[in-house]
Structure formats: C-alpha cells, structure tokens
Short mmCIF file of N, CA, C and O in Angstrom, two decimals:
data_model
loop_
_atom_site.label_atom_id
_atom_site.label_comp_id
_atom_site.label_asym_id
_atom_site.label_seq_id
_atom_site.Cartn_x
_atom_site.Cartn_y
_atom_site.Cartn_z
N MET A 25 -0.71 -8.24 -16.92
CA MET A 25 -1.55 -7.77 -15.96
C MET A 25 -2.63 -8.88 -15.41
O MET A 25 -3.06 -8.61 -14.29
N LEU A 26 -2.89 -9.81 -16.21
CA LEU A 26 -3.77 -10.82 -15.69
C LEU A 26 -3.25 -11.53 -14.45
O LEU A 26 -3.96 -11.82 -13.51
N ALA A 27 -1.94 -11.80 -14.54
CA ALA A 27 -1.33 -12.50 -13.36
C ALA A 27 -1.44 -11.54 -12.13
O ALA A 27 -1.63 -12.05 -10.95
N GLN A 28 -1.20 -10.25 -12.29
CA GLN A 28 -1.26 -9.25 -11.10
C GLN A 28 -2.78 -9.33 -10.56
O GLN A 28 -2.95 -9.25 -9.30
N PHE A 29 -3.75 -9.27 -11.52
CA PHE A 29 -5.13 -9.28 -11.00
C PHE A 29 -5.38 -10.60 -10.35
O PHE A 29 -6.15 -10.51 -9.29
N ASP A 30 -4.90 -11.63 -10.83
CA ASP A 30 -5.13 -12.97 -10.11
C ASP A 30 -4.55 -12.95 -8.71
O ASP A 30 -5.13 -13.36 -7.76
N TRP A 31 -3.31 -12.37 -8.57
CA TRP A 31 -2.63 -12.30 -7.29
C TRP A 31 -3.51 -11.43 -6.29
O TRP A 31 -3.69 -11.75 -5.18
N LEU A 32 -4.02 -10.25 -6.78
CA LEU A 32 -4.81 -9.50 -5.99
C LEU A 32 -6.11 -10.08 -5.44
O LEU A 32 -6.42 -9.91 -4.35
N LEU A 33 -6.74 -10.89 -6.34
CA LEU A 33 -7.84 -11.61 -5.93
C LEU A 33 -7.53 -12.56 -4.90
O LEU A 33 -8.33 -12.78 -3.87
N ALA A 34 -6.36 -13.23 -4.97
CA ALA A 34 -5.95 -14.25 -3.95
C ALA A 34 -5.66 -13.49 -2.59
O ALA A 34 -6.16 -13.99 -1.59
N VAL A 35 -4.92 -12.41 -2.71
CA VAL A 35 -4.61 -11.77 -1.41
C VAL A 35 -5.79 -11.09 -0.77
O VAL A 35 -5.90 -11.03 0.42
N GLU A 36 -6.74 -10.60 -1.56
CA GLU A 36 -7.91 -9.87 -1.02
C GLU A 36 -8.71 -10.92 -0.27
O GLU A 36 -9.44 -10.49 0.66
N SER A 37 -8.61 -12.11 -0.49
CA SER A 37 -9.45 -13.10 0.26
C SER A 37 -8.89 -13.45 1.72
O SER A 37 -9.53 -14.04 2.52
N LEU A 38 -7.65 -12.86 1.94
CA LEU A 38 -7.08 -13.09 3.30
C LEU A 38 -7.80 -12.23 4.33
O LEU A 38 -8.11 -11.01 4.03
N THR A 39 -7.98 -12.73 5.49
CA THR A 39 -8.75 -11.87 6.56
C THR A 39 -7.82 -10.73 7.07
O THR A 39 -8.33 -9.85 7.66
N THR A 40 -6.55 -10.74 6.81
CA THR A 40 -5.66 -9.64 7.29
C THR A 40 -5.36 -8.62 6.33
O THR A 40 -4.62 -7.62 6.52
N VAL A 41 -6.11 -8.70 5.10
CA VAL A 41 -5.92 -7.76 4.07
C VAL A 41 -7.22 -6.98 3.74
O VAL A 41 -8.18 -7.60 3.69
N ARG A 42 -6.99 -5.69 3.55
CA ARG A 42 -8.11 -4.86 3.15
C ARG A 42 -7.69 -4.18 1.83
O ARG A 42 -6.74 -3.40 1.86
N LEU A 43 -8.31 -4.41 0.74
CA LEU A 43 -7.89 -4.05 -0.60
C LEU A 43 -8.73 -2.76 -0.92
O LEU A 43 -9.96 -2.82 -1.02
N GLY A 44 -8.04 -1.73 -1.27
CA GLY A 44 -8.76 -0.50 -1.66
C GLY A 44 -8.02 0.12 -2.98
O GLY A 44 -6.94 -0.26 -3.21
N ILE A 45 -8.88 0.84 -3.70
CA ILE A 45 -8.36 1.46 -4.97
C ILE A 45 -8.42 2.94 -4.80
O ILE A 45 -9.43 3.46 -4.40
N VAL A 46 -7.28 3.60 -5.16
CA VAL A 46 -7.23 5.06 -5.12
C VAL A 46 -7.62 5.46 -6.54
O VAL A 46 -6.93 5.10 -7.52
N PRO A 47 -8.76 6.14 -6.73
CA PRO A 47 -9.25 6.50 -8.07
C PRO A 47 -8.16 7.38 -8.73
O PRO A 47 -7.51 8.09 -8.05
N TRP A 48 -8.05 7.17 -10.04
CA TRP A 48 -7.09 7.87 -10.88
C TRP A 48 -7.04 9.37 -10.64
O TRP A 48 -5.98 9.92 -10.57
N ARG A 49 -8.15 10.05 -10.61
CA ARG A 49 -8.19 11.54 -10.39
C ARG A 49 -8.21 12.01 -9.01
O ARG A 49 -8.40 13.13 -8.75
N ARG A 50 -8.23 11.04 -8.03
CA ARG A 50 -8.26 11.49 -6.56
C ARG A 50 -6.90 12.13 -6.21
O ARG A 50 -5.93 11.52 -6.33
N PRO A 51 -6.93 13.29 -5.61
CA PRO A 51 -5.57 13.86 -5.27
C PRO A 51 -5.04 13.08 -4.08
O PRO A 51 -5.79 12.70 -3.03
N VAL A 52 -3.71 12.88 -4.04
CA VAL A 52 -3.06 12.30 -2.94
C VAL A 52 -1.85 13.17 -2.63
O VAL A 52 -1.28 13.84 -3.51
N PRO A 53 -1.40 13.29 -1.38
CA PRO A 53 -0.37 14.20 -0.95
C PRO A 53 1.03 13.90 -1.62
O PRO A 53 1.72 14.88 -1.83
N LEU A 54 1.28 12.71 -1.90
CA LEU A 54 2.54 12.32 -2.52
C LEU A 54 2.47 10.87 -2.98
O LEU A 54 1.47 10.13 -2.69
N LEU A 55 3.45 10.47 -3.80
CA LEU A 55 3.47 9.16 -4.26
C LEU A 55 4.37 8.27 -3.39
O LEU A 55 5.46 8.73 -3.02
N PRO A 56 4.03 7.03 -3.12
CA PRO A 56 4.93 6.18 -2.27
C PRO A 56 6.17 5.87 -2.98
O PRO A 56 6.23 5.62 -4.18
N ARG A 57 7.27 5.81 -2.23
CA ARG A 57 8.48 5.51 -2.79
C ARG A 57 8.94 4.04 -2.58
O ARG A 57 9.92 3.50 -3.22
N HIS A 58 8.26 3.44 -1.70
CA HIS A 58 8.49 2.00 -1.51
C HIS A 58 7.21 1.43 -1.07
O HIS A 58 6.13 2.07 -0.79
N GLY A 59 7.17 0.03 -0.91
CA GLY A 59 5.93 -0.65 -0.94
C GLY A 59 5.25 -0.97 0.38
O GLY A 59 4.10 -0.79 0.41
N PHE A 60 5.87 -1.34 1.46
CA PHE A 60 5.01 -2.02 2.53
C PHE A 60 5.44 -1.61 3.89
O PHE A 60 6.57 -1.46 4.21
N CYS A 61 4.44 -1.46 4.81
CA CYS A 61 4.77 -1.30 6.18
C CYS A 61 3.62 -1.84 6.98
O CYS A 61 2.51 -2.00 6.52
N ASP A 62 3.95 -2.32 8.17
CA ASP A 62 2.82 -2.61 9.15
C ASP A 62 3.28 -2.10 10.53
O ASP A 62 4.17 -1.25 10.67
N GLN A 63 2.72 -2.55 11.57
CA GLN A 63 3.04 -2.02 12.87
C GLN A 63 4.37 -2.43 13.44
O GLN A 63 4.89 -1.91 14.33
N GLU A 64 5.04 -3.37 12.76
CA GLU A 64 6.29 -3.93 13.30
C GLU A 64 7.55 -3.56 12.34
O GLU A 64 8.57 -3.48 12.90
N ALA A 65 7.32 -3.40 11.12
CA ALA A 65 8.53 -3.12 10.22
C ALA A 65 8.12 -2.42 8.91
O ALA A 65 6.95 -2.50 8.40
N VAL A 66 9.02 -1.64 8.44
CA VAL A 66 8.98 -1.04 7.08
C VAL A 66 9.86 -1.77 6.13
O VAL A 66 11.01 -2.01 6.40
N LEU A 67 9.31 -2.25 4.94
CA LEU A 67 10.13 -2.90 3.94
C LEU A 67 10.47 -1.80 2.85
O LEU A 67 9.54 -1.29 2.30
N ILE A 68 11.78 -1.49 2.75
CA ILE A 68 12.14 -0.55 1.76
C ILE A 68 12.93 -1.15 0.62
O ILE A 68 13.99 -1.86 0.91
N GLU A 69 12.40 -1.12 -0.61
CA GLU A 69 13.13 -1.75 -1.73
C GLU A 69 13.88 -0.69 -2.53
O GLU A 69 13.41 0.47 -2.83
N THR A 70 15.16 -0.89 -2.70
CA THR A 70 16.01 -0.03 -3.54
C THR A 70 16.29 -0.83 -4.85
O THR A 70 15.69 -1.85 -5.04
N PHE A 71 17.11 -0.23 -5.69
CA PHE A 71 17.35 -0.90 -7.01
C PHE A 71 18.04 -2.21 -6.84
O PHE A 71 17.91 -3.12 -7.72
N ASP A 72 18.79 -2.47 -5.84
CA ASP A 72 19.61 -3.70 -5.66
C ASP A 72 19.38 -4.45 -4.34
O ASP A 72 20.10 -5.38 -4.13
N ARG A 73 18.50 -4.01 -3.51
CA ARG A 73 18.30 -4.81 -2.28
C ARG A 73 16.97 -4.40 -1.57
O ARG A 73 16.31 -3.41 -1.89
N GLU A 74 16.62 -5.16 -0.60
CA GLU A 74 15.51 -4.83 0.32
C GLU A 74 16.03 -4.57 1.66
O GLU A 74 16.90 -5.33 2.17
N LEU A 75 15.62 -3.51 2.25
CA LEU A 75 15.92 -3.17 3.63
C LEU A 75 14.74 -3.20 4.53
O LEU A 75 13.67 -2.86 4.13
N VAL A 76 14.92 -3.79 5.69
CA VAL A 76 13.86 -3.88 6.69
C VAL A 76 14.27 -3.03 7.88
O VAL A 76 15.31 -3.19 8.47
N SER A 77 13.28 -2.18 8.30
CA SER A 77 13.60 -1.27 9.43
C SER A 77 12.39 -1.40 10.47
O SER A 77 11.25 -1.42 10.09
N ALA A 78 12.91 -1.48 11.74
CA ALA A 78 11.86 -1.42 12.77
C ALA A 78 11.96 -0.09 13.59
O ALA A 78 11.50 -0.09 14.76
N ASP A 79 12.61 0.84 13.05
CA ASP A 79 12.80 2.19 13.68
C ASP A 79 11.45 2.78 13.86
O ASP A 79 10.63 2.90 13.01
N SER A 80 11.17 3.25 15.08
CA SER A 80 9.97 3.79 15.49
C SER A 80 9.49 5.06 14.68
O SER A 80 8.39 5.25 14.38
N GLY A 81 10.50 5.91 14.42
CA GLY A 81 10.22 7.08 13.62
C GLY A 81 9.86 6.73 12.16
O GLY A 81 8.93 7.32 11.55
N GLU A 82 10.55 5.81 11.55
CA GLU A 82 10.18 5.30 10.24
C GLU A 82 8.76 4.67 10.15
O GLU A 82 7.97 4.87 9.31
N LEU A 83 8.55 3.85 11.25
CA LEU A 83 7.18 3.25 11.32
C LEU A 83 6.05 4.30 11.44
O LEU A 83 5.00 4.13 10.77
N ALA A 84 6.32 5.32 12.24
CA ALA A 84 5.27 6.34 12.44
C ALA A 84 5.07 7.10 11.13
O ALA A 84 3.94 7.37 10.82
N SER A 85 6.13 7.48 10.48
CA SER A 85 6.03 8.21 9.18
C SER A 85 5.32 7.33 8.13
O SER A 85 4.48 7.85 7.42
N CYS A 86 5.67 6.00 8.00
CA CYS A 86 5.02 5.15 7.03
C CYS A 86 3.52 5.05 7.39
O CYS A 86 2.68 5.07 6.47
N GLU A 87 3.19 4.87 8.63
CA GLU A 87 1.80 4.74 9.08
C GLU A 87 0.91 6.02 8.67
O GLU A 87 -0.18 5.89 8.21
N GLU A 88 1.58 7.12 8.89
CA GLU A 88 0.90 8.42 8.51
C GLU A 88 0.66 8.54 6.89
O GLU A 88 -0.40 8.81 6.62
N VAL A 89 1.73 8.19 6.26
CA VAL A 89 1.64 8.32 4.71
C VAL A 89 0.60 7.37 4.17
O VAL A 89 -0.27 7.65 3.42
N PHE A 90 0.66 6.03 4.67
CA PHE A 90 -0.25 5.14 4.16
C PHE A 90 -1.70 5.31 4.66
O PHE A 90 -2.62 4.98 4.07
N GLY A 91 -1.87 5.97 5.86
CA GLY A 91 -3.10 6.37 6.33
C GLY A 91 -3.74 7.36 5.40
O GLY A 91 -5.03 7.38 5.10
N ASN A 92 -2.96 8.32 4.85
CA ASN A 92 -3.48 9.25 3.84
C ASN A 92 -3.97 8.53 2.60
O ASN A 92 -5.02 8.85 2.04
N PHE A 93 -3.28 7.49 2.16
CA PHE A 93 -3.76 6.64 0.96
C PHE A 93 -4.97 5.95 1.33
O PHE A 93 -5.92 5.85 0.55
N GLU A 94 -5.05 5.42 2.57
CA GLU A 94 -6.25 4.65 2.95
C GLU A 94 -7.53 5.54 2.97
O GLU A 94 -8.53 5.17 2.49
N ARG A 95 -7.32 6.82 3.42
CA ARG A 95 -8.43 7.75 3.34
C ARG A 95 -8.79 8.19 1.98
O ARG A 95 -10.02 8.54 1.66
N ALA A 96 -7.95 8.11 0.97
CA ALA A 96 -8.22 8.48 -0.36
C ALA A 96 -8.83 7.35 -1.21
O ALA A 96 -9.36 7.41 -2.20
N ALA A 97 -8.62 6.11 -0.64
CA ALA A 97 -9.04 4.81 -1.42
C ALA A 97 -10.49 4.62 -1.26
O ALA A 97 -11.18 5.11 -0.35
N VAL A 98 -10.98 3.78 -2.24
CA VAL A 98 -12.42 3.35 -2.22
C VAL A 98 -12.32 1.88 -1.91
O VAL A 98 -11.58 1.14 -2.47
N PHE A 99 -13.16 1.46 -0.96
CA PHE A 99 -13.20 0.07 -0.51
C PHE A 99 -14.65 -0.47 -0.79
O PHE A 99 -15.60 0.17 -0.70
N GLY A 100 -14.62 -1.83 -1.11
CA GLY A 100 -15.93 -2.51 -1.23
C GLY A 100 -16.49 -2.28 -2.69
O GLY A 100 -15.92 -1.59 -3.50
N VAL A 101 -17.66 -2.83 -2.82
CA VAL A 101 -18.37 -2.79 -4.20
C VAL A 101 -19.33 -1.64 -4.14
O VAL A 101 -20.19 -1.49 -3.27
N LYS A 102 -19.19 -0.76 -5.19
CA LYS A 102 -20.12 0.26 -5.32
C LYS A 102 -20.98 0.04 -6.58
O LYS A 102 -20.52 -0.31 -7.60
N ARG A 103 -22.30 0.08 -6.33
CA ARG A 103 -23.24 -0.24 -7.42
C ARG A 103 -24.10 0.93 -7.69
O ARG A 103 -24.46 1.65 -6.82
#
C-alpha cells in the first residue's frame, strides 16, 4: 500500500487532478464497477481487456455516477 500512497501523492500534485476521499461510513448510491471517465471517454476494465467508449449515453451516465461520488467525498485538509 505504500506504493499506492506514493502514486496518489504524485498524481495529486497534477493541476488536472482533484483528489477526494469518500469516508468509510458515508453512504453512496452504488459502488463503481470500473475506474475512469472524463468528458471524452469512458475506460471500462473487464477481467481480460480494457474497453474505451466515447458513446454520449455512457459518458453522461458515468458523469452522473462520478458526480455522486464527488459530492460524497471530502477534499482538502481538515484540521
């Protein structure tokens, strides 16, 4: 897990990345089934391949789901 933490610290320093944490007990509507989307494509990982889709319906669905996670997440340093 140390390598994962190291990677998160490196990625968090990018200006295009906003890193948030969803607290363990915070309710979320569902769990994500795959990892990544942006305004241009959805990356869907299966057991044996990665699929990339630019379908507007999939992009809208992904944006809605990840928006729910963004609203559930905590950003920045809380002291």
